[in-house]
XYZ file of C-alpha atoms in Angstrom:
435
model
C 0.088 -0.004 -0.054
C 2.837 2.304 0.799
C 4.287 1.573 -2.863
C 1.187 2.761 -4.498
C 0.859 5.888 -2.124
C 4.465 6.922 -2.917
C 4.072 5.841 -6.761
C 1.019 8.299 -7.167
C 2.227 10.879 -4.799
C -0.884 10.656 -2.337
C 0.792 12.917 0.216
C 2.027 15.651 -2.369
C -1.391 15.583 -3.802
C -3.557 15.283 -0.260
C -5.429 12.518 -1.173
C -5.527 8.853 0.062
C -6.458 5.343 -1.157
C -10.123 5.571 -0.038
C -10.454 9.018 -1.888
C -9.252 7.640 -5.123
C -11.186 4.692 -5.008
C -14.238 6.588 -4.520
C -13.242 9.205 -7.339
C -12.748 6.244 -9.788
C -16.066 4.679 -8.741
C -17.983 7.961 -9.009
C -16.151 8.654 -12.539
C -17.002 5.006 -13.673
C -20.897 4.986 -12.496
C -21.009 8.613 -13.946
C -20.007 7.469 -17.618
C -21.163 3.642 -17.356
C -23.698 4.665 -19.951
C -21.366 4.468 -22.730
C -21.116 0.727 -22.720
C -24.993 1.026 -23.673
C -24.938 4.183 -25.819
C -22.171 3.403 -28.061
C -23.304 0.014 -29.205
C -26.872 1.269 -29.830
C -25.445 4.347 -31.740
C -22.780 2.249 -33.699
C -25.050 -0.483 -34.112
C -27.219 1.625 -36.485
C -24.255 1.588 -38.825
C -24.719 -2.257 -39.104
C -21.991 -3.183 -36.579
C -22.662 -6.006 -34.161
C -23.888 -4.309 -31.056
C -22.470 -7.205 -28.769
C -18.936 -6.896 -30.284
C -19.071 -2.965 -29.819
C -20.012 -3.394 -26.339
C -16.980 -5.479 -25.666
C -14.708 -3.305 -27.874
C -16.148 -0.322 -25.758
C -15.283 -1.545 -22.298
C -11.763 -2.896 -23.413
C -10.826 0.059 -24.925
C -11.732 2.300 -22.260
C -10.238 0.296 -19.607
C -6.891 0.182 -21.731
C -7.406 4.243 -21.872
C -8.047 4.709 -18.308
C -5.142 2.349 -17.212
C -2.615 4.193 -19.508
C -3.860 7.584 -18.353
C -3.756 6.552 -14.445
C -0.415 4.283 -14.862
C 1.578 6.694 -17.059
C 0.222 10.157 -17.139
C -1.211 9.715 -13.569
C -4.172 11.603 -13.811
C -7.642 10.984 -12.863
C -9.019 11.213 -16.227
C -10.772 8.516 -17.678
C -10.864 7.443 -21.480
C -13.638 5.910 -23.391
C -15.276 6.308 -26.954
C -16.394 10.051 -27.455
C -20.185 10.661 -27.661
C -20.747 12.961 -30.649
C -17.853 11.562 -32.571
C -19.448 8.216 -32.958
C -22.644 9.665 -34.145
C -20.382 11.327 -36.773
C -19.059 7.857 -37.519
C -22.650 6.304 -37.958
C -25.063 8.956 -39.183
C -22.960 11.468 -41.223
C -20.050 8.904 -42.669
C -22.127 5.600 -42.916
C -25.406 6.566 -43.605
C -24.993 9.955 -45.101
C -22.059 9.576 -47.148
C -22.853 5.856 -47.761
C -19.411 4.640 -46.778
C -19.252 0.901 -45.531
C -18.849 0.668 -41.506
C -15.454 -1.278 -42.443
C -14.030 1.582 -44.323
C -15.009 4.304 -41.864
C -13.552 1.784 -38.800
C -10.344 1.806 -41.143
C -10.713 5.689 -41.244
C -10.622 5.857 -37.521
C -7.261 3.782 -37.540
C -5.526 5.957 -39.877
C -6.559 9.074 -37.861
C -5.257 7.213 -34.538
C -1.758 6.565 -36.377
C -1.496 10.029 -37.385
C -2.299 11.110 -33.575
C 0.227 9.040 -32.487
C 2.952 10.551 -34.897
C 1.854 14.342 -34.022
C 1.798 13.254 -30.246
C 5.305 11.757 -30.635
C 6.595 15.120 -32.117
C 4.858 17.029 -29.597
C 2.757 18.907 -32.015
C -0.503 18.299 -29.772
C 1.039 19.334 -26.656
C 2.716 22.658 -28.491
C -0.747 23.560 -29.513
C -2.169 23.123 -25.775
C 0.550 25.149 -24.529
C -0.353 27.782 -27.155
C -4.003 28.370 -26.089
C -3.991 31.579 -23.556
C -4.828 31.126 -20.043
C -8.143 33.264 -20.303
C -9.313 30.781 -22.990
C -8.429 27.642 -20.816
C -10.440 28.820 -18.156
C -13.362 29.617 -20.733
C -12.980 25.932 -21.767
C -13.065 24.435 -18.434
C -16.563 26.719 -17.672
C -17.903 25.960 -21.247
C -17.718 22.019 -20.203
C -19.155 22.828 -16.978
C -22.231 24.155 -18.941
C -22.122 21.203 -21.402
C -22.437 18.427 -18.881
C -24.928 20.337 -16.491
C -27.171 20.679 -19.952
C -26.532 16.780 -20.514
C -27.766 16.129 -16.954
C -30.669 18.371 -17.357
C -31.606 16.933 -20.742
C -30.913 13.382 -19.382
C -32.887 13.726 -16.301
C -35.925 15.091 -18.113
C -35.765 18.517 -16.774
C -34.763 20.192 -20.124
C -36.672 18.673 -23.332
C -36.916 19.269 -26.980
C -39.590 22.223 -27.765
C -40.666 23.051 -31.334
C -41.865 26.477 -30.560
C -38.634 27.770 -28.145
C -36.022 24.884 -29.176
C -35.913 23.678 -25.523
C -38.154 23.726 -22.610
C -39.108 22.884 -19.168
C -39.886 19.192 -18.912
C -43.274 17.436 -17.510
C -43.449 17.326 -14.140
C -46.137 14.496 -14.407
C -43.489 11.846 -15.565
C -41.984 9.988 -12.638
C -38.588 9.630 -13.970
C -38.261 13.390 -14.196
C -39.187 13.502 -10.197
C -36.295 10.970 -9.944
C -33.923 13.301 -11.060
C -35.373 16.118 -8.728
C -35.465 14.174 -5.890
C -32.006 13.084 -6.241
C -30.983 16.502 -6.865
C -32.230 17.707 -3.814
C -30.491 15.136 -1.853
C -27.259 15.537 -3.531
C -27.340 19.594 -2.972
C -27.999 18.938 0.630
C -25.222 16.578 1.098
C -22.901 18.992 -0.872
C -24.223 21.880 0.755
C -23.244 20.227 4.179
C -19.818 19.411 2.869
C -20.392 15.669 3.461
C -17.615 13.354 2.046
C -18.469 11.701 -1.277
C -21.753 13.696 -1.670
C -21.942 13.362 -5.253
C -21.654 9.313 -5.015
C -23.939 8.741 -2.113
C -26.509 10.978 -3.645
C -26.236 8.510 -6.461
C -26.358 5.379 -4.307
C -29.562 6.970 -2.832
C -31.348 7.885 -6.244
C -30.735 4.361 -7.432
C -32.290 2.883 -4.199
C -35.228 5.138 -4.614
C -35.619 4.289 -8.299
C -35.461 0.731 -7.692
C -38.148 0.976 -4.857
C -40.603 3.106 -6.709
C -40.171 0.557 -9.782
C -39.061 3.765 -12.165
C -35.529 1.734 -12.365
C -36.161 -1.795 -13.461
C -34.732 -4.511 -11.047
C -32.029 -6.498 -13.134
C -32.948 -10.052 -14.178
C -29.386 -11.568 -13.667
C -26.364 -9.947 -12.210
C -23.477 -11.731 -14.112
C -23.440 -12.357 -17.572
C -20.807 -13.524 -20.364
C -18.993 -11.114 -22.232
C -20.103 -10.827 -25.998
C -17.526 -12.012 -28.897
C -15.093 -9.521 -30.589
C -15.189 -11.821 -33.836
C -17.309 -9.530 -35.893
C -15.159 -6.429 -35.466
C -11.968 -7.496 -34.612
C -9.064 -6.445 -37.162
C -11.976 -5.484 -39.696
C -9.704 -1.574 -39.707
C -6.829 -3.372 -40.824
C -8.122 -5.265 -43.760
C -9.809 -1.976 -45.334
C -7.184 0.470 -44.939
C -6.642 0.041 -48.692
C -10.272 1.613 -49.051
C -8.896 5.152 -48.296
C -8.442 5.847 -51.869
C -10.543 9.128 -52.222
C -11.001 12.855 -51.371
C -13.979 12.173 -49.692
C -12.510 9.284 -47.326
C -9.444 11.454 -46.588
C -11.801 14.215 -45.319
C -13.446 11.689 -43.207
C -9.928 10.902 -41.673
C -9.189 14.392 -41.174
C -12.483 15.102 -39.365
C -12.206 12.146 -37.005
C -8.551 13.773 -36.300
C -9.634 17.367 -35.661
C -12.930 16.426 -33.668
C -11.101 13.745 -31.308
C -8.076 16.034 -31.111
C -10.070 19.487 -29.714
C -12.549 17.311 -27.828
C -9.663 15.435 -26.066
C -7.489 18.574 -25.670
C -10.281 20.982 -24.468
C -11.653 18.110 -21.925
C -7.790 17.806 -20.648
C -7.435 21.562 -20.382
C -10.894 21.909 -18.685
C -10.182 19.107 -16.119
C -6.707 20.243 -15.409
C -7.887 23.637 -14.352
C -10.882 21.985 -12.324
C -8.279 19.878 -10.331
C -5.757 22.519 -9.805
C -2.837 20.915 -12.113
C -2.126 23.895 -14.371
C 1.157 25.327 -13.826
C 2.061 28.614 -15.616
C -0.487 28.047 -18.246
C 0.710 24.508 -18.642
C -0.598 21.112 -18.010
C 2.494 18.807 -16.737
C 2.900 15.286 -18.281
C 0.335 16.231 -20.918
C 2.565 14.388 -23.615
C 1.962 11.338 -21.957
C -1.764 11.740 -21.162
C -2.188 12.481 -25.108
C -0.213 9.492 -25.740
C -2.830 7.318 -23.715
C -5.545 8.902 -25.765
C -3.986 8.052 -28.995
C -3.048 4.633 -27.976
C -6.385 3.787 -26.704
C -7.920 5.059 -29.840
C -5.608 2.928 -32.194
C -6.409 -0.130 -30.109
C -10.066 0.949 -30.031
C -10.159 0.865 -33.919
C -8.523 -2.503 -34.154
C -11.194 -4.078 -31.381
C -13.722 -2.390 -33.254
C -15.079 1.114 -32.130
C -15.109 4.723 -32.785
C -12.508 7.340 -31.541
C -11.914 7.393 -28.013
C -11.365 10.669 -25.905
C -11.159 12.091 -22.381
C -14.109 12.141 -20.656
C -15.753 15.078 -19.195
C -17.450 13.109 -16.300
C -14.318 12.405 -14.852
C -14.896 15.831 -13.321
C -17.430 13.984 -11.152
C -14.410 11.968 -9.624
C -12.296 15.155 -9.694
C -15.380 16.849 -7.648
C -15.312 13.951 -5.065
C -11.487 14.307 -4.011
C -9.879 12.241 -7.151
C -6.285 13.638 -7.861
C -4.077 10.838 -8.837
C -3.987 8.405 -11.589
C -5.076 5.875 -9.226
C -8.531 7.097 -9.599
C -8.233 6.446 -13.211
C -7.043 2.795 -12.579
C -9.597 2.190 -10.448
C -12.142 3.397 -13.185
C -10.474 1.237 -15.821
C -10.458 -2.251 -13.577
C -14.222 -1.396 -13.260
C -14.855 -1.287 -17.041
C -13.330 -4.901 -17.232
C -15.386 -5.814 -14.563
C -18.206 -4.194 -16.321
C -18.001 -6.749 -19.297
C -19.351 -9.508 -16.966
C -21.942 -7.568 -14.817
C -23.679 -5.753 -17.544
C -26.830 -6.321 -16.039
C -26.094 -4.352 -13.107
C -25.399 -1.441 -14.872
C -28.815 -0.852 -16.270
C -29.527 0.300 -12.836
C -27.378 3.572 -13.401
C -30.094 5.425 -15.443
C -29.885 8.946 -16.984
C -31.687 9.748 -14.049
C -29.335 8.702 -11.639
C -26.263 10.171 -13.302
C -28.388 13.624 -13.988
C -27.636 15.142 -10.533
C -24.320 14.323 -10.212
C -23.662 16.111 -13.832
C -25.347 18.985 -12.829
C -23.418 19.659 -9.625
C -20.320 19.379 -11.329
C -21.088 21.703 -14.015
C -21.888 24.036 -11.114
C -18.358 23.366 -9.783
C -16.442 23.795 -12.995
C -18.037 27.626 -13.703
C -16.189 28.717 -10.754
C -13.262 29.174 -13.289
C -15.484 31.936 -14.928
C -14.288 34.479 -11.940
C -11.039 34.269 -13.216
C -11.490 35.437 -16.787
C -10.724 39.150 -17.861
C -14.410 39.927 -18.475
C -12.920 43.466 -18.354
C -11.451 43.247 -21.558
C -13.697 42.925 -24.419
C -11.422 41.477 -26.562
C -11.076 38.439 -24.404
C -14.721 38.496 -23.283
C -16.340 37.794 -26.615
C -14.119 34.602 -27.253
C -14.556 33.466 -23.888
C -18.257 33.659 -23.934
C -18.560 32.142 -27.409
C -16.515 29.342 -25.973
C -18.669 28.740 -23.147
C -22.115 29.421 -24.411
C -21.186 27.413 -27.736
C -20.646 24.085 -26.106
C -23.686 23.300 -24.650
C -25.806 25.258 -27.792
C -23.975 23.133 -30.221
C -23.899 20.081 -28.396
C -20.090 19.928 -29.000
C -16.627 20.653 -27.135
C -14.895 21.085 -30.337
C -17.460 23.323 -32.041
C -17.538 25.653 -29.020
C -13.495 25.853 -29.101
C -13.741 26.498 -32.514
C -16.098 29.556 -32.359
C -14.344 30.897 -29.333
C -10.750 30.597 -31.221
C -11.875 32.037 -34.281
C -13.376 34.989 -32.288
C -10.288 35.428 -30.247
C -7.940 36.002 -33.363
C -10.395 38.518 -34.805
C -10.937 40.523 -31.574
C -7.005 40.688 -30.633
C -6.113 41.678 -34.266
C -9.247 44.407 -34.271
C -8.081 45.929 -30.955
C -4.095 45.934 -31.823
C -2.947 42.966 -29.797
C -1.716 40.799 -32.289
C 1.771 40.419 -31.164
C 0.151 38.986 -27.968
C -1.631 36.010 -30.050
C 0.799 33.002 -29.905
C 1.685 32.234 -33.967
C -0.105 28.540 -33.447
C -3.378 30.387 -32.485
C -3.220 31.923 -36.058
C -2.708 28.665 -37.493
C -5.587 27.092 -35.377
C -7.871 30.153 -36.709
C -7.535 28.838 -40.184
C -7.985 25.327 -39.121
C -11.196 25.598 -37.415
C -12.511 27.724 -40.301
C -11.918 24.920 -42.406
C -13.183 22.632 -39.705
C -16.496 24.260 -39.615
C -16.782 24.289 -43.146
C -15.955 20.498 -43.643
C -18.772 19.770 -40.978
C -21.217 21.625 -42.478
C -20.491 21.160 -46.521
């Protein structure tokens, strides 16, 4: 135990094994939904859902273990939401490209990722982002995951007249979210250790007791076979032979790059890891992400990325890589206890995501709002993420505005050269996504 504590620097980070295990468990419970959502989304492309379930669990476990053991950050990795929808609905269904070829595109993008990580290009870009924009990214992610929680819990729903509106208070599951939120608010207000996780447990128990959450019929089940998807990407690399497919690869590259970069920066700000506007060991963190994406494509899943739900674990005290190791181990266990994961519904995780969103919004107070040229891009970054339902789109809006306002106010010399490069990349990026 002492060797583990020393390896993960428990004393320096002012944490303990109990806290890290609780944080890892909280993060896992907050993001366990991806085990079921990813197979559902990729299944629409024609992929075998059982194989995708297993690939999702294994790729997530690998990413978390690498992040924890090598980079030593309490940040979890799993197939990203949004990019999996792009894989299915834009590439396979929209462009008529076979899922096997799309998977090969993910593999090629992962290889490029690893190369630019080795040459520290990704690290240079993250370091080039100004502090105010890093703070905006952190707050924006907070608003984004709070919106996910509000929507998932039924408190905010789609509305044809007003785009979004208040959910129905006649729906039982919505009340489960409300009661869970009230309980969690009380626990957090009273500074009860592990308040977020305890709130999730109590919400689950309430859901089971009222019948709003179905009691699982079984506890243990065998992991589905990987045979339908394993190695398929490698056999279809030769299919990437057109401009359209090259654009697909580049889009996988850009979306995953900035989703992960933005999430890493936001979570590092939340946990207090940033030093002199730089994230220590960011190269190792990015390599963990790149490697899991590469392996995941071979196993049979869409690109992986750092998960914003890691903020739930950070919020309960997770500060070391041990937290991510615990999350990774639970993904492996999840392969065999998949029926139990159905207990953790959107209504159970919603209160946790909303509370974490509140905690992450704290970084707003450090942004230089008195400088209009900073306020505009920061605001667009923050509001862009929830309104576009994309971390990378929010970053794109903010970064484009940042260069424009800084140049307009004759502060062009304060802008890092890489920010000018990103300015044009993001314009092309948004054009590709829309055209």
